[in-house]
CSV table of C-alpha atoms and ligand atoms in Angstrom, one decimal:
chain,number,residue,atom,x,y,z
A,948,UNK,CA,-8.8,-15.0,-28.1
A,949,UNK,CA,-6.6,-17.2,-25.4
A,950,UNK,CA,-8.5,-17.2,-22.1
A,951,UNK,CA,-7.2,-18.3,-18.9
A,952,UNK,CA,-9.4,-20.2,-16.7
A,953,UNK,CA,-9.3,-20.2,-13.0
A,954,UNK,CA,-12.3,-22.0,-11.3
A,955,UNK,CA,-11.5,-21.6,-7.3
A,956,UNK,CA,-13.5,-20.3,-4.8
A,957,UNK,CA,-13.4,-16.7,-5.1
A,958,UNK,CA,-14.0,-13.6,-2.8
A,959,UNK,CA,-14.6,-9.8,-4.4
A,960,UNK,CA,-16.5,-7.0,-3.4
A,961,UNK,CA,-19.1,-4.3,-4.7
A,962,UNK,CA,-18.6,-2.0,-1.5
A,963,UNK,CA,-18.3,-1.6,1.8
A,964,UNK,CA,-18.7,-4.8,4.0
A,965,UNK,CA,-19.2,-2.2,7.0
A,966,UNK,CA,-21.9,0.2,4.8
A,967,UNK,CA,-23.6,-3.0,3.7
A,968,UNK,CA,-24.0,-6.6,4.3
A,969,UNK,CA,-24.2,-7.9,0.5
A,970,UNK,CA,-20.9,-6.1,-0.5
A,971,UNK,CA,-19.2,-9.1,-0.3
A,972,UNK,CA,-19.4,-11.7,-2.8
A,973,UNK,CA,-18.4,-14.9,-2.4
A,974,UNK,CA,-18.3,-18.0,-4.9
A,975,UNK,CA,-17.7,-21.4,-2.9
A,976,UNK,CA,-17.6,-22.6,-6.2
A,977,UNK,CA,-16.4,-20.0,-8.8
A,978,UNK,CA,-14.3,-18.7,-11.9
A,979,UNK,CA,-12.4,-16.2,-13.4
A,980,UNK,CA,-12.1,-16.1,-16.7
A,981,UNK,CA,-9.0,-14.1,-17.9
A,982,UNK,CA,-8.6,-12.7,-21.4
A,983,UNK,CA,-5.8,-10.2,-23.1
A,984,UNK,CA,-4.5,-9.3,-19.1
A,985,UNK,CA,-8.3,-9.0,-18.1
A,986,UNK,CA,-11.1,-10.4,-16.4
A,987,UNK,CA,-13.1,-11.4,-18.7
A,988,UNK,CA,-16.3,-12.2,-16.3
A,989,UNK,CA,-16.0,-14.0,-12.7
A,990,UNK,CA,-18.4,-15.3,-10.6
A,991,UNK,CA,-20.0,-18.6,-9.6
A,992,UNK,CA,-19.1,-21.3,-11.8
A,993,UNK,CA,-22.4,-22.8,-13.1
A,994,UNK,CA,-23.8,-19.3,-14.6
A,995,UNK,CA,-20.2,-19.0,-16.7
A,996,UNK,CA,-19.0,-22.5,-17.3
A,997,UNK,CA,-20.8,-22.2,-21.0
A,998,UNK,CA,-18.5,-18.9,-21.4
A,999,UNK,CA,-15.4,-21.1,-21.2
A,1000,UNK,CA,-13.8,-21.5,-24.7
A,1001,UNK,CA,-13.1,-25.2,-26.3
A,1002,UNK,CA,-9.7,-25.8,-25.4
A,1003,UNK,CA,-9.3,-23.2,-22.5
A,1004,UNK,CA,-7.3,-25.0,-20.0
A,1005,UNK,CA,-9.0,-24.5,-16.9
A,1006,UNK,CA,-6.8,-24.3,-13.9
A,1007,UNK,CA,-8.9,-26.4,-10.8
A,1008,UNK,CA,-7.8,-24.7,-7.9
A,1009,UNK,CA,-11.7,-25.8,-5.9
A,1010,UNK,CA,-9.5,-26.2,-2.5
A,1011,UNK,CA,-8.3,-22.5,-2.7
A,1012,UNK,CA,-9.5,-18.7,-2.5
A,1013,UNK,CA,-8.7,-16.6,-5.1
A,1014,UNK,CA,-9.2,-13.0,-3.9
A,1015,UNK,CA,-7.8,-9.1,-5.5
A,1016,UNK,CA,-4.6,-8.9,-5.5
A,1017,UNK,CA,-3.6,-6.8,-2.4
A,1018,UNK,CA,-2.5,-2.7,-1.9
A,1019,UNK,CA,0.3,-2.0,0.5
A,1020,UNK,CA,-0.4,2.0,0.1
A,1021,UNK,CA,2.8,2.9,1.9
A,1022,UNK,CA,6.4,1.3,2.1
A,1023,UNK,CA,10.0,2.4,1.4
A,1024,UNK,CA,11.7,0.1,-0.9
A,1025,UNK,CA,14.9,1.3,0.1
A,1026,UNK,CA,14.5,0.2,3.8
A,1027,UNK,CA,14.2,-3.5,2.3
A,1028,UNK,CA,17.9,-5.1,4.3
A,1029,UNK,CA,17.6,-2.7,7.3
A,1030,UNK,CA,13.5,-3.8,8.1
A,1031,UNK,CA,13.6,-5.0,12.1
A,1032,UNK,CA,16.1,-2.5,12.9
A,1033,UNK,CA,15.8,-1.6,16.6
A,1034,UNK,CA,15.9,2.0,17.7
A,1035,UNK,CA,13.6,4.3,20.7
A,1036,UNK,CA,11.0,5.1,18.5
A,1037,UNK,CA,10.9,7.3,14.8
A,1038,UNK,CA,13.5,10.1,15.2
A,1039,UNK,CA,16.1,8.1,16.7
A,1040,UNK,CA,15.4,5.0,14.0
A,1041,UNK,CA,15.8,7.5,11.6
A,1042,UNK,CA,19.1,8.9,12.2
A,1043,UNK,CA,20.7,6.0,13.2
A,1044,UNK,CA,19.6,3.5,10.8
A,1045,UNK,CA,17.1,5.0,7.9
A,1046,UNK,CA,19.1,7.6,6.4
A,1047,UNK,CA,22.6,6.2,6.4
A,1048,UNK,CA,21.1,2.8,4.6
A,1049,UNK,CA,19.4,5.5,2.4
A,1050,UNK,CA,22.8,6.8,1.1
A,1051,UNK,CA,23.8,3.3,-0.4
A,1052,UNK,CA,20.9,4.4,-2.9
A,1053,UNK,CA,22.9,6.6,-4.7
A,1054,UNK,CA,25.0,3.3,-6.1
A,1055,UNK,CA,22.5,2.3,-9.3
A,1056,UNK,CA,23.6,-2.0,-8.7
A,1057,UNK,CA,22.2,-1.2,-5.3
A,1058,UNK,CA,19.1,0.0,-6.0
A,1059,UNK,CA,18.5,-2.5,-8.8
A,1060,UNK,CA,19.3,-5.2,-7.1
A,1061,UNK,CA,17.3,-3.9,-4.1
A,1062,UNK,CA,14.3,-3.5,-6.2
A,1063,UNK,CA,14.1,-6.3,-8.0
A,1064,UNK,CA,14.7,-8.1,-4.3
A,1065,UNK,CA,11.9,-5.9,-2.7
A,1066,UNK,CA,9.3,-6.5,-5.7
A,1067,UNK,CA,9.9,-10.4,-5.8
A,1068,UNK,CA,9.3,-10.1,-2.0
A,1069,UNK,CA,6.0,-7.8,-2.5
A,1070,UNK,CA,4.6,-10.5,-5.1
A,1071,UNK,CA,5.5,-13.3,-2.3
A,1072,UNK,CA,2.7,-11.4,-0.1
A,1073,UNK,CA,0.0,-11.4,-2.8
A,1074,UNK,CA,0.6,-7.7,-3.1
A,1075,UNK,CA,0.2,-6.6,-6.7
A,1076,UNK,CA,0.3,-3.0,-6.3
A,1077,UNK,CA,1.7,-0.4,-3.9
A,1078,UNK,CA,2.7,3.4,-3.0
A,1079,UNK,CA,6.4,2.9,-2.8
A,1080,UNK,CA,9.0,5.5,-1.7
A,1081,UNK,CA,12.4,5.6,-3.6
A,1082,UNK,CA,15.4,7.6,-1.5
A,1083,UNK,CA,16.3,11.1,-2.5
A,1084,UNK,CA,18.1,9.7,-5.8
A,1085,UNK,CA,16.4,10.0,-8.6
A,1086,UNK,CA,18.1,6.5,-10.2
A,1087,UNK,CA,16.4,4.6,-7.2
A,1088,UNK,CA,12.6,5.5,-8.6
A,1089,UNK,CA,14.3,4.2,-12.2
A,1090,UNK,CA,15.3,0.9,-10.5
A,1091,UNK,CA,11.6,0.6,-8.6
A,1092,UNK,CA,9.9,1.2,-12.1
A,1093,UNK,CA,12.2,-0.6,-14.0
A,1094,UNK,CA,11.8,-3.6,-11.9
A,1095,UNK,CA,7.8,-3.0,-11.7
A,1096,UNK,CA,8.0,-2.6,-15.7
A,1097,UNK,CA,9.6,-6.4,-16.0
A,1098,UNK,CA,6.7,-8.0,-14.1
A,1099,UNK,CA,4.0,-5.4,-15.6
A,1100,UNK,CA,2.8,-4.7,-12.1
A,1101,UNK,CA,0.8,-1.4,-11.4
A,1102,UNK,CA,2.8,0.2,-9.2
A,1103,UNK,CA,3.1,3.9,-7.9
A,1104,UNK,CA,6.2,5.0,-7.0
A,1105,UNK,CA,8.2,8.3,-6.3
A,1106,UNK,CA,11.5,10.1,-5.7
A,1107,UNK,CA,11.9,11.3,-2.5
A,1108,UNK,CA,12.3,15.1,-1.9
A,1109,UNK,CA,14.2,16.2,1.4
A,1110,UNK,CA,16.4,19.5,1.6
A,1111,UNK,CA,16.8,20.2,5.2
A,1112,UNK,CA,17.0,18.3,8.5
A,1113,UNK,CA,18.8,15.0,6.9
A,1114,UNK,CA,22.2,14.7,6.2
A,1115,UNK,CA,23.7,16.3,3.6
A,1116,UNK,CA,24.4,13.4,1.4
A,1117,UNK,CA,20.4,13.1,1.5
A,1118,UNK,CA,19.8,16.2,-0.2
A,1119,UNK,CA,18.6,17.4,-2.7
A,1120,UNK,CA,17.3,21.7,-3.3
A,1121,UNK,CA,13.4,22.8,-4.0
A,1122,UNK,CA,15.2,23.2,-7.7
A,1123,UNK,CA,16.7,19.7,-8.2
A,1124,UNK,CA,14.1,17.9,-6.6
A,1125,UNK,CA,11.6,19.9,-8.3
A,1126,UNK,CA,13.8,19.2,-11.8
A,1127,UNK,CA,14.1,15.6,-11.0
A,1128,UNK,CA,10.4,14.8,-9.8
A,1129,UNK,CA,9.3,16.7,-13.3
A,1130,UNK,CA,12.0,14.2,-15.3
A,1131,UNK,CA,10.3,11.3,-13.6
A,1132,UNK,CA,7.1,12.2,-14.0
A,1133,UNK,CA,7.8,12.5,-17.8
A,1134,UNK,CA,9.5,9.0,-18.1
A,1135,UNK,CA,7.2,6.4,-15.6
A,1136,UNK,CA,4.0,8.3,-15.3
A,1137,UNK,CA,1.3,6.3,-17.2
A,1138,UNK,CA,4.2,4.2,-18.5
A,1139,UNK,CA,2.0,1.0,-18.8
A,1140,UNK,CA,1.2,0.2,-15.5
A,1141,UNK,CA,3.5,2.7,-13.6
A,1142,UNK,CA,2.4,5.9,-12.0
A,1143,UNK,CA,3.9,8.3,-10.5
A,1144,UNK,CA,3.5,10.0,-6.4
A,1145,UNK,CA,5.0,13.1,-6.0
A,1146,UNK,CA,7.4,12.1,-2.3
A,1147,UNK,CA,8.1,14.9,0.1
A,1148,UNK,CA,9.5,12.6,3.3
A,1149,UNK,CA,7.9,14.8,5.6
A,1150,UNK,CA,6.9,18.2,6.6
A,1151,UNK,CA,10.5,18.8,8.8
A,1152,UNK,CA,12.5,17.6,6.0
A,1153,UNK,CA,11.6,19.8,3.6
A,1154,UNK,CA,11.9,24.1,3.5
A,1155,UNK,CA,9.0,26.1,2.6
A,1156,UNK,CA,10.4,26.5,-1.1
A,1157,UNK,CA,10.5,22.9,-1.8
A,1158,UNK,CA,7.1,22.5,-0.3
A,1159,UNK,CA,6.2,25.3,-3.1
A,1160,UNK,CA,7.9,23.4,-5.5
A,1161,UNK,CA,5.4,20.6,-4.7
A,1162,UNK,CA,2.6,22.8,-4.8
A,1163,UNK,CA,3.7,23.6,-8.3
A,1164,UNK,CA,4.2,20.1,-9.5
A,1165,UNK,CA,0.8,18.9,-8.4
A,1166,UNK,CA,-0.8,21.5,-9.7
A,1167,UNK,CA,0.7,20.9,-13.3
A,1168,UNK,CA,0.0,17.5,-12.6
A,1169,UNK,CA,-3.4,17.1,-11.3
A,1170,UNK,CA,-3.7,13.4,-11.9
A,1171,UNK,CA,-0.2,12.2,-10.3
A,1172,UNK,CA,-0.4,10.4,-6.8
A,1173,UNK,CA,1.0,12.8,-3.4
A,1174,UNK,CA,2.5,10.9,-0.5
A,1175,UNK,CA,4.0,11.6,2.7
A,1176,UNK,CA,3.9,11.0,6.3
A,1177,UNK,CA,1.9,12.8,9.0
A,1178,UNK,CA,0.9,12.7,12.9
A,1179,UNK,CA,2.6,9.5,13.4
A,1180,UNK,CA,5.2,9.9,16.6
A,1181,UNK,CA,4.4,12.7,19.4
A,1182,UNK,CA,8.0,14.1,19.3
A,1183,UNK,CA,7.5,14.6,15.4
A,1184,UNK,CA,4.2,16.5,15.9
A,1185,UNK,CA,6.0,18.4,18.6
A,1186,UNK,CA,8.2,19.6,16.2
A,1187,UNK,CA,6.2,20.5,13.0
A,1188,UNK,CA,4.5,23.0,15.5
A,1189,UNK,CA,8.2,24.8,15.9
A,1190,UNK,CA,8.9,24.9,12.1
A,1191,UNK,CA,5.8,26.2,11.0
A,1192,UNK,CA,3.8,27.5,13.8
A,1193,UNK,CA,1.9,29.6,11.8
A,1194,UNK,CA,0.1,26.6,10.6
A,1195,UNK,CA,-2.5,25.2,12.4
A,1196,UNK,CA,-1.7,21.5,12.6
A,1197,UNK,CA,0.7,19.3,11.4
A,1198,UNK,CA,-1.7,18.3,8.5
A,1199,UNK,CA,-2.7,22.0,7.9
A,1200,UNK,CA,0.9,22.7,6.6
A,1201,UNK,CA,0.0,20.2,3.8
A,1202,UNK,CA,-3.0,21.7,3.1
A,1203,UNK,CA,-1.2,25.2,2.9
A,1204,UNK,CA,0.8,24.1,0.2
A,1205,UNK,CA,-2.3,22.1,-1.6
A,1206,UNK,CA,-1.4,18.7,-1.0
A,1207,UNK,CA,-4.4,17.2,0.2
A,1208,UNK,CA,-6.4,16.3,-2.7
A,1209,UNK,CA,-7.6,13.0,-4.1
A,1210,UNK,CA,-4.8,10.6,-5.0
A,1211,UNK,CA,-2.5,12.4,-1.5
A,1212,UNK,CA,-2.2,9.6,0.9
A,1213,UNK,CA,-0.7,10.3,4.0
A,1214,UNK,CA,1.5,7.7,6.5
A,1215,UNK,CA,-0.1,7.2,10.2
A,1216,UNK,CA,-2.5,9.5,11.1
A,1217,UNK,CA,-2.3,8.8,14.7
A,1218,UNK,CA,-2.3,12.3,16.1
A,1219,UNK,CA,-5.0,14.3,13.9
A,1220,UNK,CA,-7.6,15.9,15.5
A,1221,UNK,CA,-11.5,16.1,14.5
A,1222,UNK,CA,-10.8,19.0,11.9
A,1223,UNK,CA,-7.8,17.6,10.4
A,1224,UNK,CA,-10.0,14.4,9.9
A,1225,UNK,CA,-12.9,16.5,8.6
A,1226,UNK,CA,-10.4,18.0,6.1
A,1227,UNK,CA,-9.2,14.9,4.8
A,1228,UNK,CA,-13.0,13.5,4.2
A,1229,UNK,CA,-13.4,17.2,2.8
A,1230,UNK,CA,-10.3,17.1,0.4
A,1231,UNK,CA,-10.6,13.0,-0.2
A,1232,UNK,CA,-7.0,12.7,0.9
A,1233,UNK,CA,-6.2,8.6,2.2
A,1234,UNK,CA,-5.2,7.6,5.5
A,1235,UNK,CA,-2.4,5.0,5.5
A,1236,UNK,CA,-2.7,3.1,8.8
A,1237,UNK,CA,0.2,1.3,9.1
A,1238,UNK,CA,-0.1,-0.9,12.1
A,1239,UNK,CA,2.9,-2.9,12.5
A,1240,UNK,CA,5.2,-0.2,11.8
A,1241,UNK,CA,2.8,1.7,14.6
A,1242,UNK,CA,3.5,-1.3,16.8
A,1243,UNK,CA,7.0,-1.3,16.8
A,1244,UNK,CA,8.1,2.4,16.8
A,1245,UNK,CA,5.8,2.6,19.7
A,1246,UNK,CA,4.2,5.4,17.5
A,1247,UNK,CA,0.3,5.0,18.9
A,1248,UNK,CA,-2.7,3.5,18.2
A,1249,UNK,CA,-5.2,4.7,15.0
A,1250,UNK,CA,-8.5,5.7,15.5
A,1251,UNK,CA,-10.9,3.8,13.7
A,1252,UNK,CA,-14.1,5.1,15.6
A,1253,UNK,CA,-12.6,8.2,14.8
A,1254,UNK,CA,-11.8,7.6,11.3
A,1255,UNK,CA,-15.5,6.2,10.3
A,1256,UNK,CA,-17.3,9.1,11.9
A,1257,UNK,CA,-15.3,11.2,10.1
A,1258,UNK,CA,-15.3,9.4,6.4
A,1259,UNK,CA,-12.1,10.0,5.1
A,1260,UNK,CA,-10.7,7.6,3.2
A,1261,UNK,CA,-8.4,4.8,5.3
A,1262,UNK,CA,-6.6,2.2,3.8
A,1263,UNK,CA,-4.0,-0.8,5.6
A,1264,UNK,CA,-0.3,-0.5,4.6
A,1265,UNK,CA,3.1,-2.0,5.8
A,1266,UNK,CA,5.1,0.6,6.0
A,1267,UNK,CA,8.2,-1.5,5.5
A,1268,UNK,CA,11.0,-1.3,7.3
A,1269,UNK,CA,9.6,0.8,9.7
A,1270,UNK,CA,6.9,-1.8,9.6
A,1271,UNK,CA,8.3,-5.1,10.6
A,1272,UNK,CA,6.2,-7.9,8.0
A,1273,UNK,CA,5.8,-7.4,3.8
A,1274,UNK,CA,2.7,-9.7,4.5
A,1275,UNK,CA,-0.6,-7.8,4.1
A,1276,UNK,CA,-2.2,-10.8,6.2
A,1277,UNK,CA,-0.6,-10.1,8.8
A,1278,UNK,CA,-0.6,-6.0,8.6
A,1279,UNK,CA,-4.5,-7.4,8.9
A,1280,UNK,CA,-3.6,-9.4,11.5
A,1281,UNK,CA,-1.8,-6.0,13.9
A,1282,UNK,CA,-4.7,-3.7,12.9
A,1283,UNK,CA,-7.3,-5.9,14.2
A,1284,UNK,CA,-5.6,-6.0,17.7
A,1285,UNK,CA,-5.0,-1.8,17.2
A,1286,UNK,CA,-8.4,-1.4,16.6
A,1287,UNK,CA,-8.9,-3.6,19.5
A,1288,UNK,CA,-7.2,-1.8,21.7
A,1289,UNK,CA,-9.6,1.1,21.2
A,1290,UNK,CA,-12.6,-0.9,21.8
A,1291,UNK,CA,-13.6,-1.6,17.7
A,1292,UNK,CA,-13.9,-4.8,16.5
A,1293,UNK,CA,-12.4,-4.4,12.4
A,1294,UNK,CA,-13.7,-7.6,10.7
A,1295,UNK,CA,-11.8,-9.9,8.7
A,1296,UNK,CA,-14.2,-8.8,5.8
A,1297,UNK,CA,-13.4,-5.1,5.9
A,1298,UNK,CA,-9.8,-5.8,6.4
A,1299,UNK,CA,-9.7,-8.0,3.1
A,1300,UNK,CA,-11.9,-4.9,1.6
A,1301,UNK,CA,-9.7,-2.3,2.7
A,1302,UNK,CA,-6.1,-4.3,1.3
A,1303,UNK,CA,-8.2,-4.2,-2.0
A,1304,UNK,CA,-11.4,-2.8,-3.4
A,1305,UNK,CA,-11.5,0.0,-0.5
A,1306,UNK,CA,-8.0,1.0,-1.3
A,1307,UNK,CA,-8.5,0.9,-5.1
A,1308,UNK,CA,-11.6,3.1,-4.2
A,1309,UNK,CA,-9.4,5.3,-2.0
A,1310,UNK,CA,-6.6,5.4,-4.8
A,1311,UNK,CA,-8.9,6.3,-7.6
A,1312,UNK,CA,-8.1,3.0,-9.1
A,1313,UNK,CA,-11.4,1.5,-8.6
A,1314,UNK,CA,-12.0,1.0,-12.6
A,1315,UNK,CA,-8.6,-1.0,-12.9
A,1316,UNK,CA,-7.8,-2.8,-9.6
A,1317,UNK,CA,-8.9,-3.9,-6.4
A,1318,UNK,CA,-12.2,-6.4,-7.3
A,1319,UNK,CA,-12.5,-9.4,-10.2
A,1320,UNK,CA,-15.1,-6.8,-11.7
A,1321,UNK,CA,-15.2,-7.6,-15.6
A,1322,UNK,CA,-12.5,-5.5,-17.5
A,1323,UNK,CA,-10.5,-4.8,-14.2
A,1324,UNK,CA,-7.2,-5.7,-14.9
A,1325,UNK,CA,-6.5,-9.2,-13.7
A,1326,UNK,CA,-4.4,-8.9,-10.5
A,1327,UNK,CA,-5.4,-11.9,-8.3
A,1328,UNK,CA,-3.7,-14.1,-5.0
A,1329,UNK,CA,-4.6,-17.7,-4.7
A,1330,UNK,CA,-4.6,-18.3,-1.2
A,1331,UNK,CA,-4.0,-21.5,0.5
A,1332,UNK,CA,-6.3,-22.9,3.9
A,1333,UNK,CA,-4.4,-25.8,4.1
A,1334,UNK,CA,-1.1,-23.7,3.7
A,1335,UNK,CA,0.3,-24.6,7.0
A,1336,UNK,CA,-1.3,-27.3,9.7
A,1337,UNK,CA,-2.6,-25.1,12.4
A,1338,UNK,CA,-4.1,-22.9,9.4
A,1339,UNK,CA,-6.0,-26.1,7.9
A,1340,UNK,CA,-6.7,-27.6,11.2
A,1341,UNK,CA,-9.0,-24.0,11.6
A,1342,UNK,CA,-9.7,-23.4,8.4
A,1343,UNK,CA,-11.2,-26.9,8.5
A,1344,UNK,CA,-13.4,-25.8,11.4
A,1345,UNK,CA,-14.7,-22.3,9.7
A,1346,UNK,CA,-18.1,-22.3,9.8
A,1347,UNK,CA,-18.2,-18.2,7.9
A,1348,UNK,CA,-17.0,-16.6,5.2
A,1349,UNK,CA,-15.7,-14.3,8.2
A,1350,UNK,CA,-14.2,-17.2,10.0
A,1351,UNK,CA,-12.1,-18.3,7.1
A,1352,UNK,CA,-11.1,-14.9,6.7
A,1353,UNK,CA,-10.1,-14.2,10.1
A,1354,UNK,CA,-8.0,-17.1,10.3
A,1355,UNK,CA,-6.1,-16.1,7.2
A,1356,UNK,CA,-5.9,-12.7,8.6
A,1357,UNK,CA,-4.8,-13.8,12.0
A,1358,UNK,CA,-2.6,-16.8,11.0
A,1359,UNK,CA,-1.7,-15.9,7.4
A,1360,UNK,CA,1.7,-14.3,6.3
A,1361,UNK,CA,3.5,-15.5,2.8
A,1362,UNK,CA,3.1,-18.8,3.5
A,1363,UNK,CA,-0.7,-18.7,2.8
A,1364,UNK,CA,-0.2,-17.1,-0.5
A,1365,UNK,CA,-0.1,-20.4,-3.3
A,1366,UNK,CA,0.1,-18.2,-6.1
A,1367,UNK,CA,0.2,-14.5,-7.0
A,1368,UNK,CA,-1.0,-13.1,-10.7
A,1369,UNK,CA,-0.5,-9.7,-12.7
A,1370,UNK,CA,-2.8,-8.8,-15.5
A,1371,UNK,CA,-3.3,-12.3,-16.1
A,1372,UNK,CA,0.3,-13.8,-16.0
A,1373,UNK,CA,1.6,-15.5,-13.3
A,1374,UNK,CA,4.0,-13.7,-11.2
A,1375,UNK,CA,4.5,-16.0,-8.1
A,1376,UNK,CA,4.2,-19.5,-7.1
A,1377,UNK,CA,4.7,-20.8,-3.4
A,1378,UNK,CA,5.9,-24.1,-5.5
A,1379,UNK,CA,8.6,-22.7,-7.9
A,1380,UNK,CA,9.8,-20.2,-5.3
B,2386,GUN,N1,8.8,9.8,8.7
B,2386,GUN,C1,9.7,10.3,7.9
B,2386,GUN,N2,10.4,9.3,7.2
B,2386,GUN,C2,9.9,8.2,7.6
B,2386,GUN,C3,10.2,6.8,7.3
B,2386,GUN,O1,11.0,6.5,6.5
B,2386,GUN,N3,9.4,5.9,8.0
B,2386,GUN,C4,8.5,6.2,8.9
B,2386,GUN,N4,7.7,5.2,9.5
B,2386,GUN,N5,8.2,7.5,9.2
B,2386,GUN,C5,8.9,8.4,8.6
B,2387,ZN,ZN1,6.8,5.5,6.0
């Protein structure tokens, strides 16, 4: 059996850095051993060195990390060429600029050459896997997939479904959508890597019978992946409450038509209250805080006190191009000052947890990605201290594991990341690029 050999310094995780102390594990001088798309085993050099095949070539990469590959769990592949698009916050952004780039989607060159663009970028950021939302056409989720397919990434991906409140190019009906999310499900779900997330936009772009549509769908499909967006923008909330006002909340009308469930992740989550939080523990539905996007559509700050008291499920995602970086370093980066900003200090070591093992563990995923556990698949970044001056001047000085990570974190973007690997192949180098 061909291994590959890494020996680097290495950071995974076996829990919680915030439940307890020990949960992460770091090698200053450690391996992964790779075999069929694998990790084989990984942990500190001497105890594996004698599990190292004759031959193996081992790759010496002693001056850099090697950590998980990271999870973007929201972004819109689609928004790719119109990210940093100025507008007064979501509504606005979204008429002016969102849906009419949207409608270029229907042209199939577009969308390929968009998605191979958007997952070359992705693998640029060390981000091996993410939730990723097509446009309303269904041959945009088979240009995400396809380009996925070509770089064996595990990706989850889905057609959006919008049939009111967009223009009418946008559209689709609760029948096609339902048609074409069922055609989709058939052709990428499980497809090697690729998985498929059922994509109603939003709770005002879609009627009550396409809702019930999506009700049907996950129900027939109980092990697909939900997404959507909720509570991010005041004026949005505002008018969820005069479409449905029979529902309770804003996240109740998701719950209405049984979309919160494990594997439903939901965009923003800035305006919930203390029951729509206890549903989400309740139902295991993720959080998606997306803190650059947040930023810059002036959208409000997440609640991470809030969040931990309550226990649902959170995870760190761009939310590209209403999010304004690809780079999960520095999505880590924006959510430490949010969190700041409502008195919590979010350590470097939960924000590396929660771009990996604590979204895998959110996702489901835990048996495949997120750690360098033995038989996880072998999705990995090689990150680089030295990858800039300022970042080696502190990195030089880093006297923690949390100090090192902090400065990635805080000074890190795709310039950090040396090399980025999918089940064991190499998928990005900083040097080649
Ligand atoms: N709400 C509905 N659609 C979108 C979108 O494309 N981006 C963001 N940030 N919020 C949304
Ligand atoms: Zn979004």
């Amino acid at each position: 059996m061909t291994q590959s050999v890494f020996r680097a310094q290495l950071l995974t995780f076996t829990g919680d850095p915030a439940q307890s102390p020990d949960a992460a594990q770091f090698h200053e001088d450690g391996v992964v051993i790779v075999e069929d798309g694998q990790v084989a085993a990984s942990g500190a050099w001497s105890a594996l060195k004698e599990r190292v095949s004759d031959g193996a070539q081992v790759h010496d990469m002693r001056d850099k990390l090697i950590v998980p590959g990271f999870i973007d769990t929201h972004i819109h592949y689609p928004q790719t060429d119109m990210i940093a698009s100025p507008a007064p916050g979501l509504l606005p952004w979204l008429d002016t600029y969102t849906f009419p780039t949207e409608r270029g989607f229907e042209n199939e060159a577009i969308a390929q050459d968009t998605a191979q663009f958007f997952v070359d970028e992705l693998l640029k950021s060390g981000t091996t896997t993410a939730l990723v939302y097509c446009t309303v056409h269904k041959q945009s989720a088979d240009a995400l997939f396809t380009a996925s397919e070509a770089k064996n990434l595990r990706m989850v991906a889905g057609k959006v479904l919008m049939d009111r409140h967009c223009p009418e190019f946008l559209r689709d009906t609760p029948q096609t959508g339902y048609d074409d999310s069922a055609e989709l499900i058939g052709r990428w779900h499980n497809k090697g890597r690729q998985m498929y997330a059922l994509t109603p936009r939003f709770a005002p772009t879609s009627t009550e019978a396409q809702l019930e549509a999506c009700e049907a769908l996950a129900k027939a499909h109980g092990d697909i992946f939900i997404q959507s967006h909720v509570a991010e923008n005041l004026d949005e909330v505002k008018w969820v409450k005069e479409l449905f006002p029979r529902q309770r909340s804003y996240l109740d009308v998701y719950d209405r038509y049984g979309l919160l469930r494990r594997r439903a992740v939901y965009g923003h989550c800035i305006w919930l209250d203390d029951e729509d939080r206890q549903r989400m523990a309740e139902t295991g539905a993720v959080a998606a805080h997306c803190p650059t996007s947040n930023l810059f559509l002036g959208s409000g700050l997440f609640d991470f006190d809030k969040a931990n008291e309550s226990q649902m499920p959170v995870t760190l995602a761009t939310d590209v191009g209403g999010g304004t970086s690809f780079s999960m370093l520095q999505t880590m980066n924006e959510a430490h000052k949010v969190a700041r900003m409502g008195g919590h200090h979010l350590t470097a070591t939960r924000m590396f947890w929660l771009a990996t093992a604590g979204a895998a563990q959110a996702l489901d995923l835990a048996d495949k990605i997120g750690t360098l556990a033995p038989q996880s698949e072998a999705d990995f970044v090689v990150l680089d201290p030295k990858a800039t001056p300022l970042l080696a001047r502190r990195t030089a000085r880093a006297e923690s594991l949390e100090e090192l990570l902090f400065a990635f974190a805080l000074l890190g973007d795709d310039r950090a990341v040396f090399e980025t690997y999918a089940a064991g192949a190499r998928v990005h180098s900083r040097e080649s690029a």
